[in-house]
Amino acid sequence: MPQYQQPPSWRLEGGGQILDLETAVKDGILGGGGGGGGLGGAAGEKVDLKKMIEELEPVEDVPSVFICPISLEPMVDPVTLCTGQTYERSNILKWLSMGHLTCPTTMQELWDDAVTPNRTLHQLIHAWFSQRYLHFKKRSEDVQGRAAELLETLKKVKGQARVQALKELQKMVVNHSSVQNTVADSGGIALLTSLLGPFTSHAVGSEAIGILVNLSLDSEAMANLMQPAKISLVVDMLNEGTIDTKINCTRLIEMLMGEKDFRSEIVSSLSLLAGLMRLAKDRRHPNGTLAGLSLLKTICSHERVRGLIVSVGAVSQLVELLPNLSHEYLELALRILDDLSTIPEGRVALKDCPQTIPNAVRLLMRVSESCTRYALSILWAVCKLAPDECASLAVEAGLAAKLLLVIQSGCSPELKQRSAELLKLCSLNYTATLFISKCKLTRTIQ
Amino acid sequence: MIFMLAIVLHSMGSFCSRQKPYNEADAEENEQAEEIERRIARETKAEQHIHKLLLLGAGESGKSTIFKQIKLLFQTGFDEAELRSYTSVIHANVYQTIKILFDGAKELTQNESDSSKYVVSCENKDVGEKLSDIGSRLDYPYLTKEIANEIKTLWNDAAIQEAYSRGNILQVPDCAQYFMENLERLSETDYVPTKEDVLYARVRTTGVVEIQFSPVGESRKSGEVYRLYDVGGQRNERRKWIHLFEGVRAVIFCAAISEYDQMLFEDETKNRMMETKELFDWVLKQACFEKTSFMLFLNKFDIFEQKVQKVPLNVCEWFKDYQPMASGKQEVEHAYEFVKKKFEELYFQSTKPERVDRVFKIYRTTALDQKLVKKTFKLVDETLRRRNLIEAGLL
């Protein structure tokens, strides 16, 4: 694999002379007659220079003398004031037009408001960026060439060689956006998709998926990936792979779910749903938890799959997970539980899980309005299903006090309305005095 | 009295001597005992590195064929003596098959409404009776060219072919067509069975058979060491299974998906697929398999492919909610996915939440296809090796 060399201490070339930048700046030698020219030439170079700077962004270690003191960006059209300080033309003109008649860096009053184009500095900047640009272009081509090579290799080799080629290609796709285009243009996507099948080893499959999630896939590629045998493979890898592989698999499925041809049968796989729950519950990897919960939420939006999600025991697992989730993930988890509460099996599962009521009550008015809304909806569903049983449990857990908080808060009117209704429902089994005592917000309930 | 005192003193003396460091004879005994202990410890340790694989499944699900394939792939295969040992089995299969068909045709003439098509033609009737008679004996004669020709003629009889098409209710073995088509070769005087013949040969396994093997990796390095156990699948054999259930790394459960329209050999009122369903459920719930990996081989896909286009899946009660979608190859895939989902559903229903973490994978197999079995086993091996690494905390 070609090593990417750092640009050597660069030189100005032109006019038959080779100058070292350090020397040129130190000795004040103006180098390179080639770049010199009239305004036209300078203007032409300016456009190129701007393009180069843009393409190379972000550039590290730009010499400080090339940077405009006002914008801290490399100068495309450096001009010098009478004080000898150099700025980007547009910036200093703006400064002056605001009425300031001083030099921004030295604070001296300007005795002459002329701005002189600093051709020397411009040439140096241009030369410096040109060299970087050339290196960059060459590296891109190298990288793209290598990527094309790898794709050819993949068509021929098998086994360990195939895994190695895929690993290398994956690194390149992640690090160089130009490679993504190369792969797409030379039929790489179809090739990678064809590697996925019922007999694909985990090693090959995980690498191929790692590449595909970083590419933009067209409808044909997506349709191809939606074949049952390929989806089975993705689900298997989601269950067995490293955390990165698992996350890649969730990303790929999310991409597929965005397609208009997507049918919910594709994600109606118990192995997939069980695998996602496992991923969400894994405390060691928070980004895995996020990936698992996000995909579950997306899947949950398809009503037909909700029954399956409940059947893998997701409800109790999610409820038990709630106390351990950080705030960003709570909304996801609560949203899923809320969606599941819309089907009868979901409601039953929520009711049967002993932690549902205490955990949901605790989350009211704790995190965000959305979370409160979902928690309230869940409590509604449970209390509606078995009012005698659940209402009293909820009240004991401090629901009444929390509901009063909601009603008194700045939440949306319909949320307050729902809270009031739930409060009424819960109060039915209590005498007025007893109920009022339950509405006190004690420390333990908070 | 003094005499008795002497004896007591003497025994006291020998008692005392035992307190001193061992005399020679004892030393040797202890040395031997220690050596045995060391050997037991070594072998136990070695055994721990051997992964136990168990082939389970109902009768005729393909367990023994997989077993033979592993032998062919990862051991020295079958030498000539072993191949020859199958000759009598193969000939027996031929006799059994033609008997089942002939007797079956007779049965169908009695029970079916359009009985005429099951009536064997006059010329073949006597031959049929003779062959049926041979087939009921305990010992079969060598399959000569003469007998083979007679069988061939009978096989080609229209009535017999009609009976064959109703094979699902007659207990016709799956190897029937293959052997009938190769009768000439099978009846050669110096016939030595080929590997393929051996794979098709059908013997009801009774008891347990085991082989130890190590799948050789790409780099020619030896992989894990596996010990594979094959068992009988019929009901009366299953009580012997329980003795093998300890310390199993992975269960390879074979389910012949082509059997959805067939009845059990041991109980012709029971649908084979329903039996497999119940058996799988039972195996999954076994306490000792709490951490065992399950590899479900949905076997006999080649037969399934052909059958599903002619016989709808819903003839089996478990699949009664199946709705055909397309036709041709697409329909086969659709039907397969349906069956797969059913097994998946069964797995999750039968598995307690704490156990859901064990490995469960489904493979589509055709046990007779060596290449496919090799590819499939490579995947099984990879999964088990990854599992070992995960459990060791290395992944």
Short mmCIF file of C-alpha atoms in Angstrom, two decimals, chain A residues 41-386:
data_model
loop_
_atom_site.label_atom_id
_atom_site.label_comp_id
_atom_site.label_asym_id
_atom_site.label_seq_id
_atom_site.Cartn_x
_atom_site.Cartn_y
_atom_site.Cartn_z
CA GLY A 41 -2.71 37.01 -14.16
CA ALA A 42 -3.13 37.75 -10.50
CA ALA A 43 -6.88 37.67 -10.83
CA GLY A 44 -6.74 34.33 -12.57
CA GLU A 45 -4.54 32.93 -9.88
CA LYS A 46 -6.82 34.31 -7.20
CA VAL A 47 -9.72 32.20 -8.42
CA ASP A 48 -7.59 29.12 -8.50
CA LEU A 49 -6.17 29.92 -5.11
CA LYS A 50 -9.60 30.25 -3.61
CA LYS A 51 -10.64 26.90 -5.08
CA MET A 52 -7.51 25.23 -3.80
CA ILE A 53 -7.97 26.57 -0.30
CA GLU A 54 -11.56 25.38 -0.30
CA GLU A 55 -10.70 21.91 -1.49
CA LEU A 56 -7.89 21.51 0.93
CA GLU A 57 -9.88 22.60 3.94
CA PRO A 58 -9.13 22.13 6.74
CA VAL A 59 -5.46 22.86 6.31
CA GLU A 60 -3.14 22.60 9.22
CA ASP A 61 0.18 24.37 9.63
CA VAL A 62 -0.47 27.21 7.22
CA PRO A 63 2.42 29.65 7.81
CA SER A 64 1.17 32.44 10.06
CA VAL A 65 2.36 35.13 7.66
CA PHE A 66 -0.27 33.90 5.19
CA ILE A 67 -3.14 34.40 7.61
CA CYS A 68 -5.25 37.55 7.65
CA PRO A 69 -5.23 39.00 11.18
CA ILE A 70 -8.89 40.00 10.87
CA SER A 71 -10.50 36.76 9.68
CA LEU A 72 -7.75 34.30 10.65
CA GLU A 73 -8.19 32.69 7.24
CA PRO A 74 -5.51 32.29 4.55
CA MET A 75 -5.38 35.38 2.37
CA VAL A 76 -6.48 35.14 -1.22
CA ASP A 77 -5.84 38.78 -2.12
CA PRO A 78 -3.38 40.24 0.40
CA VAL A 79 -3.08 44.00 0.54
CA THR A 80 -0.72 46.05 2.65
CA LEU A 81 -1.46 49.25 4.53
CA CYS A 82 0.90 52.18 5.00
CA THR A 83 1.80 50.72 8.38
CA GLY A 84 3.24 47.71 6.58
CA GLN A 85 0.62 45.29 7.92
CA THR A 86 -1.05 42.99 5.41
CA TYR A 87 -4.71 41.97 5.41
CA GLU A 88 -7.22 40.29 3.15
CA ARG A 89 -8.53 42.97 0.83
CA SER A 90 -12.22 42.48 1.45
CA ASN A 91 -11.77 42.41 5.22
CA ILE A 92 -9.66 45.56 5.51
CA LEU A 93 -11.91 47.44 3.12
CA LYS A 94 -14.88 46.51 5.27
CA TRP A 95 -12.97 47.71 8.30
CA LEU A 96 -12.16 50.99 6.69
CA SER A 97 -15.68 51.45 5.35
CA MET A 98 -16.99 51.20 8.91
CA GLY A 99 -15.16 54.40 9.57
CA HIS A 100 -12.08 53.13 11.30
CA LEU A 101 -8.97 54.91 10.20
CA THR A 102 -6.54 52.81 12.16
CA CYS A 103 -4.49 49.76 11.48
CA PRO A 104 -6.28 46.89 13.21
CA THR A 105 -3.18 45.20 14.56
CA THR A 106 -0.88 48.08 15.40
CA MET A 107 -3.67 50.48 16.35
CA GLN A 108 -1.75 53.27 14.64
CA GLU A 109 -3.68 56.00 12.88
CA LEU A 110 -3.42 55.66 9.15
CA TRP A 111 -1.72 58.62 7.43
CA ASP A 112 -2.49 57.12 4.06
CA ASP A 113 -5.64 55.12 3.33
CA ALA A 114 -4.21 53.43 0.23
CA VAL A 115 -4.15 49.64 0.11
CA THR A 116 -1.32 48.17 -1.90
CA PRO A 117 -1.66 44.68 -3.33
CA ASN A 118 1.10 42.55 -1.89
CA ARG A 119 2.06 40.59 -4.95
CA THR A 120 4.99 38.91 -3.35
CA LEU A 121 2.98 37.49 -0.54
CA HIS A 122 0.28 36.44 -2.97
CA GLN A 123 2.78 34.46 -5.03
CA LEU A 124 4.18 32.80 -1.96
CA ILE A 125 0.72 31.85 -0.74
CA HIS A 126 -0.22 30.59 -4.17
CA ALA A 127 2.94 28.55 -4.49
CA TRP A 128 2.53 27.06 -1.03
CA PHE A 129 -1.05 26.03 -1.62
CA SER A 130 -0.28 24.82 -5.15
CA GLN A 131 2.24 22.39 -3.85
CA ARG A 132 -0.12 21.14 -1.20
CA TYR A 133 -2.85 20.87 -3.78
CA LEU A 134 -0.69 18.87 -6.16
CA HIS A 135 0.17 16.45 -3.39
CA PHE A 136 -3.47 16.21 -2.42
CA LYS A 137 -4.57 15.52 -5.97
CA LYS A 138 -1.90 12.91 -6.42
CA ARG A 139 -2.87 11.26 -3.16
CA SER A 140 -6.50 11.24 -4.20
CA GLU A 141 -5.63 9.66 -7.46
CA ASP A 142 -3.44 7.16 -5.67
CA VAL A 143 -6.24 6.37 -3.33
CA GLN A 144 -8.80 6.11 -6.07
CA GLY A 145 -6.47 3.97 -8.13
CA ARG A 146 -5.92 1.70 -5.19
CA ALA A 147 -9.64 1.44 -4.59
CA ALA A 148 -10.24 0.43 -8.19
CA GLU A 149 -7.49 -2.16 -7.83
CA LEU A 150 -9.12 -3.57 -4.73
CA LEU A 151 -12.46 -3.87 -6.46
CA GLU A 152 -10.83 -5.86 -9.25
CA THR A 153 -9.14 -8.06 -6.69
CA LEU A 154 -12.43 -8.73 -4.99
CA LYS A 155 -13.83 -10.18 -8.17
CA LYS A 156 -11.15 -12.83 -8.22
CA VAL A 157 -10.01 -13.84 -4.77
CA LYS A 158 -11.72 -15.71 -1.99
CA GLY A 159 -11.20 -16.55 1.63
CA GLN A 160 -8.69 -14.60 3.71
CA ALA A 161 -7.49 -12.57 0.70
CA ARG A 162 -11.03 -11.38 0.16
CA VAL A 163 -11.39 -10.38 3.81
CA GLN A 164 -8.12 -8.43 3.67
CA ALA A 165 -9.10 -6.58 0.50
CA LEU A 166 -12.44 -5.67 2.04
CA LYS A 167 -10.79 -4.43 5.23
CA GLU A 168 -8.49 -2.16 3.28
CA LEU A 169 -11.28 -0.86 1.09
CA GLN A 170 -13.37 -0.13 4.14
CA LYS A 171 -10.66 2.03 5.70
CA MET A 172 -10.26 3.95 2.47
CA VAL A 173 -13.98 4.54 2.04
CA VAL A 174 -14.23 5.93 5.54
CA ASN A 175 -11.21 8.23 5.19
CA HIS A 176 -11.56 9.50 1.64
CA SER A 177 -14.79 10.73 0.16
CA SER A 178 -13.32 10.46 -3.33
CA VAL A 179 -13.15 6.71 -2.93
CA GLN A 180 -16.86 6.56 -2.28
CA ASN A 181 -17.44 7.89 -5.77
CA THR A 182 -14.93 5.50 -7.28
CA VAL A 183 -16.65 2.53 -5.71
CA ALA A 184 -20.07 3.68 -6.83
CA ASP A 185 -18.93 4.41 -10.37
CA SER A 186 -17.11 1.16 -11.06
CA GLY A 187 -20.01 -1.13 -10.13
CA GLY A 188 -18.60 -1.64 -6.67
CA ILE A 189 -21.96 -1.52 -4.98
CA ALA A 190 -23.37 -4.34 -7.06
CA LEU A 191 -20.20 -6.32 -6.46
CA LEU A 192 -20.35 -5.87 -2.70
CA THR A 193 -24.01 -6.75 -2.60
CA SER A 194 -23.35 -9.90 -4.58
CA LEU A 195 -20.91 -11.02 -1.90
CA LEU A 196 -23.76 -11.22 0.59
CA GLY A 197 -25.68 -14.44 0.60
CA PRO A 198 -26.65 -17.47 2.69
CA PHE A 199 -23.11 -18.85 2.63
CA THR A 200 -21.24 -15.64 3.34
CA SER A 201 -18.85 -15.96 6.24
CA HIS A 202 -19.12 -13.50 9.08
CA ALA A 203 -15.70 -12.05 8.30
CA VAL A 204 -16.61 -11.18 4.71
CA GLY A 205 -20.13 -10.05 5.54
CA SER A 206 -19.17 -7.68 8.32
CA GLU A 207 -16.56 -5.93 6.18
CA ALA A 208 -18.88 -5.64 3.18
CA ILE A 209 -21.61 -4.12 5.32
CA GLY A 210 -19.03 -1.76 6.82
CA ILE A 211 -18.35 -0.42 3.34
CA LEU A 212 -21.95 -0.30 2.11
CA VAL A 213 -23.21 1.86 5.00
CA ASN A 214 -20.73 4.54 4.01
CA LEU A 215 -21.92 4.75 0.43
CA SER A 216 -25.04 6.32 -1.00
CA LEU A 217 -27.10 3.45 -2.35
CA ASP A 218 -29.58 3.85 -5.17
CA SER A 219 -33.01 2.21 -5.30
CA GLU A 220 -31.76 -0.76 -7.25
CA ALA A 221 -29.05 -1.52 -4.71
CA MET A 222 -31.54 -1.13 -1.88
CA ALA A 223 -34.04 -3.42 -3.55
CA ASN A 224 -31.28 -5.97 -4.00
CA LEU A 225 -30.35 -5.77 -0.33
CA MET A 226 -33.94 -6.29 0.72
CA GLN A 227 -33.86 -9.90 -0.46
CA PRO A 228 -34.68 -12.26 2.43
CA ALA A 229 -31.41 -14.19 2.25
CA LYS A 230 -29.36 -10.99 2.52
CA ILE A 231 -31.49 -9.60 5.31
CA SER A 232 -31.05 -12.87 7.20
CA LEU A 233 -27.31 -12.43 6.92
CA VAL A 234 -27.50 -8.86 8.22
CA VAL A 235 -29.63 -10.02 11.14
CA ASP A 236 -27.17 -12.81 11.94
CA MET A 237 -24.29 -10.34 11.95
CA LEU A 238 -26.24 -7.98 14.13
CA ASN A 239 -26.59 -10.80 16.62
CA GLU A 240 -23.04 -12.09 16.50
CA GLY A 241 -20.73 -9.26 15.51
CA THR A 242 -18.56 -6.78 17.31
CA ILE A 243 -20.20 -3.59 18.48
CA ASP A 244 -19.11 -1.77 15.32
CA THR A 245 -20.58 -4.48 13.13
CA LYS A 246 -23.82 -4.36 15.09
CA ILE A 247 -24.08 -0.61 14.68
CA ASN A 248 -23.32 -0.85 10.96
CA CYS A 249 -26.10 -3.41 10.59
CA THR A 250 -28.59 -1.14 12.32
CA ARG A 251 -27.54 1.73 10.09
CA LEU A 252 -28.00 -0.36 6.99
CA ILE A 253 -31.47 -1.45 8.03
CA GLU A 254 -32.42 2.15 8.81
CA MET A 255 -31.28 3.09 5.31
CA LEU A 256 -33.42 0.36 3.82
CA MET A 257 -36.41 1.37 5.88
CA GLY A 258 -36.25 4.81 4.32
CA GLU A 259 -36.95 3.40 0.85
CA LYS A 260 -40.45 3.72 -0.50
CA ASP A 261 -40.50 0.08 -1.58
CA PHE A 262 -39.85 -1.03 1.94
CA ARG A 263 -42.24 -3.66 3.31
CA SER A 264 -42.57 -4.26 7.00
CA GLU A 265 -42.22 -8.06 6.57
CA ILE A 266 -38.54 -7.47 6.07
CA VAL A 267 -38.07 -6.40 9.67
CA SER A 268 -40.65 -8.84 11.02
CA SER A 269 -37.92 -11.11 12.24
CA LEU A 270 -37.92 -12.21 15.86
CA SER A 271 -34.16 -12.71 15.70
CA LEU A 272 -33.74 -9.11 14.59
CA LEU A 273 -35.98 -7.72 17.31
CA ALA A 274 -34.41 -9.86 20.02
CA GLY A 275 -30.99 -8.79 18.78
CA LEU A 276 -31.93 -5.12 18.90
CA MET A 277 -33.16 -5.46 22.47
CA ARG A 278 -29.91 -7.13 23.41
CA LEU A 279 -28.01 -4.28 21.79
CA ALA A 280 -30.10 -1.67 23.57
CA LYS A 281 -29.54 -3.30 26.94
CA ASP A 282 -25.77 -3.56 26.58
CA ARG A 283 -24.44 -1.18 29.22
CA ARG A 284 -20.89 -1.34 27.98
CA HIS A 285 -21.62 0.44 24.71
CA PRO A 286 -23.83 3.53 24.86
CA ASN A 287 -23.60 4.10 21.12
CA GLY A 288 -24.93 0.59 20.68
CA THR A 289 -27.81 1.41 22.99
CA LEU A 290 -28.59 4.43 20.87
CA ALA A 291 -28.41 2.46 17.63
CA GLY A 292 -30.63 -0.30 19.01
CA LEU A 293 -33.23 2.05 20.43
CA SER A 294 -33.34 4.22 17.29
CA LEU A 295 -33.94 1.31 15.01
CA LEU A 296 -36.54 -0.15 17.35
CA LYS A 297 -38.33 3.17 17.36
CA THR A 298 -38.32 3.27 13.56
CA ILE A 299 -39.58 -0.30 13.38
CA CYS A 300 -42.24 0.44 15.97
CA SER A 301 -43.75 3.03 13.70
CA HIS A 302 -44.96 0.08 11.57
CA GLU A 303 -48.03 -1.09 13.41
CA ARG A 304 -47.93 -4.63 12.11
CA VAL A 305 -44.62 -5.36 13.74
CA ARG A 306 -45.61 -4.15 17.17
CA GLY A 307 -47.08 -7.49 18.18
CA LEU A 308 -43.80 -9.22 17.38
CA ILE A 309 -41.82 -6.69 19.39
CA VAL A 310 -44.00 -7.39 22.40
CA SER A 311 -43.61 -11.14 21.92
CA VAL A 312 -39.83 -11.00 22.37
CA GLY A 313 -40.37 -9.52 25.81
CA ALA A 314 -39.33 -6.02 24.81
CA VAL A 315 -41.81 -4.31 27.11
CA SER A 316 -40.49 -5.55 30.43
CA GLN A 317 -36.90 -5.26 29.25
CA LEU A 318 -37.39 -1.64 28.21
CA VAL A 319 -39.26 -0.74 31.39
CA GLU A 320 -36.47 -2.22 33.48
CA LEU A 321 -33.91 -0.36 31.40
CA LEU A 322 -35.49 3.07 32.02
CA PRO A 323 -33.76 3.96 35.30
CA ASN A 324 -30.37 3.32 33.72
CA LEU A 325 -30.84 5.35 30.58
CA SER A 326 -29.37 8.77 30.15
CA HIS A 327 -31.73 11.54 29.21
CA GLU A 328 -31.06 11.47 25.48
CA TYR A 329 -32.16 7.87 25.24
CA LEU A 330 -35.13 8.06 27.56
CA GLU A 331 -37.30 9.75 25.01
CA LEU A 332 -36.58 6.97 22.50
CA ALA A 333 -37.39 4.22 24.96
CA LEU A 334 -40.55 5.91 26.17
CA ARG A 335 -41.67 6.53 22.63
CA ILE A 336 -41.30 2.83 21.86
CA LEU A 337 -43.25 1.83 24.95
CA ASP A 338 -45.93 4.34 24.09
CA ASP A 339 -46.26 2.90 20.58
CA LEU A 340 -46.46 -0.58 22.03
CA SER A 341 -49.19 0.50 24.41
CA THR A 342 -51.46 1.02 21.42
CA ILE A 343 -51.90 -2.74 20.95
CA PRO A 344 -53.67 -4.98 23.46
CA GLU A 345 -50.71 -7.34 24.03
CA GLY A 346 -48.56 -4.30 24.71
CA ARG A 347 -50.95 -2.97 27.31
CA VAL A 348 -51.11 -6.32 29.03
CA ALA A 349 -47.33 -6.59 29.08
CA LEU A 350 -47.06 -3.11 30.54
CA LYS A 351 -49.58 -3.92 33.21
CA ASP A 352 -47.87 -7.19 34.07
CA CYS A 353 -44.48 -5.64 34.51
CA PRO A 354 -44.25 -4.47 38.12
CA GLN A 355 -41.77 -1.71 37.33
CA THR A 356 -43.92 0.05 34.77
CA ILE A 357 -45.90 2.24 37.12
CA PRO A 358 -43.13 3.32 39.50
CA ASN A 359 -40.68 4.00 36.67
CA ALA A 360 -43.19 5.92 34.60
CA VAL A 361 -44.38 7.99 37.55
CA ARG A 362 -40.83 8.86 38.43
CA LEU A 363 -40.19 10.14 34.93
CA LEU A 364 -43.12 12.57 34.91
CA MET A 365 -41.90 16.18 34.88
CA ARG A 366 -38.38 14.91 35.28
CA VAL A 367 -36.70 15.10 31.91
CA SER A 368 -38.60 16.86 29.14
CA GLU A 369 -42.14 17.55 28.01
CA SER A 370 -41.99 14.78 25.43
CA CYS A 371 -40.91 12.27 28.03
CA THR A 372 -43.68 13.42 30.31
CA ARG A 373 -46.17 13.06 27.49
CA TYR A 374 -45.09 9.50 26.72
CA ALA A 375 -44.94 8.46 30.36
CA LEU A 376 -48.41 9.87 30.91
CA SER A 377 -49.74 8.04 27.87
CA ILE A 378 -48.29 4.79 29.15
CA LEU A 379 -49.82 5.30 32.57
CA TRP A 380 -53.15 6.09 30.97
CA ALA A 381 -53.05 2.87 28.99
CA VAL A 382 -52.25 0.78 32.03
CA CYS A 383 -54.76 2.45 34.32
CA LYS A 384 -57.48 2.27 31.71
CA LEU A 385 -56.87 -1.43 31.27
CA ALA A 386 -57.08 -2.33 34.93
#
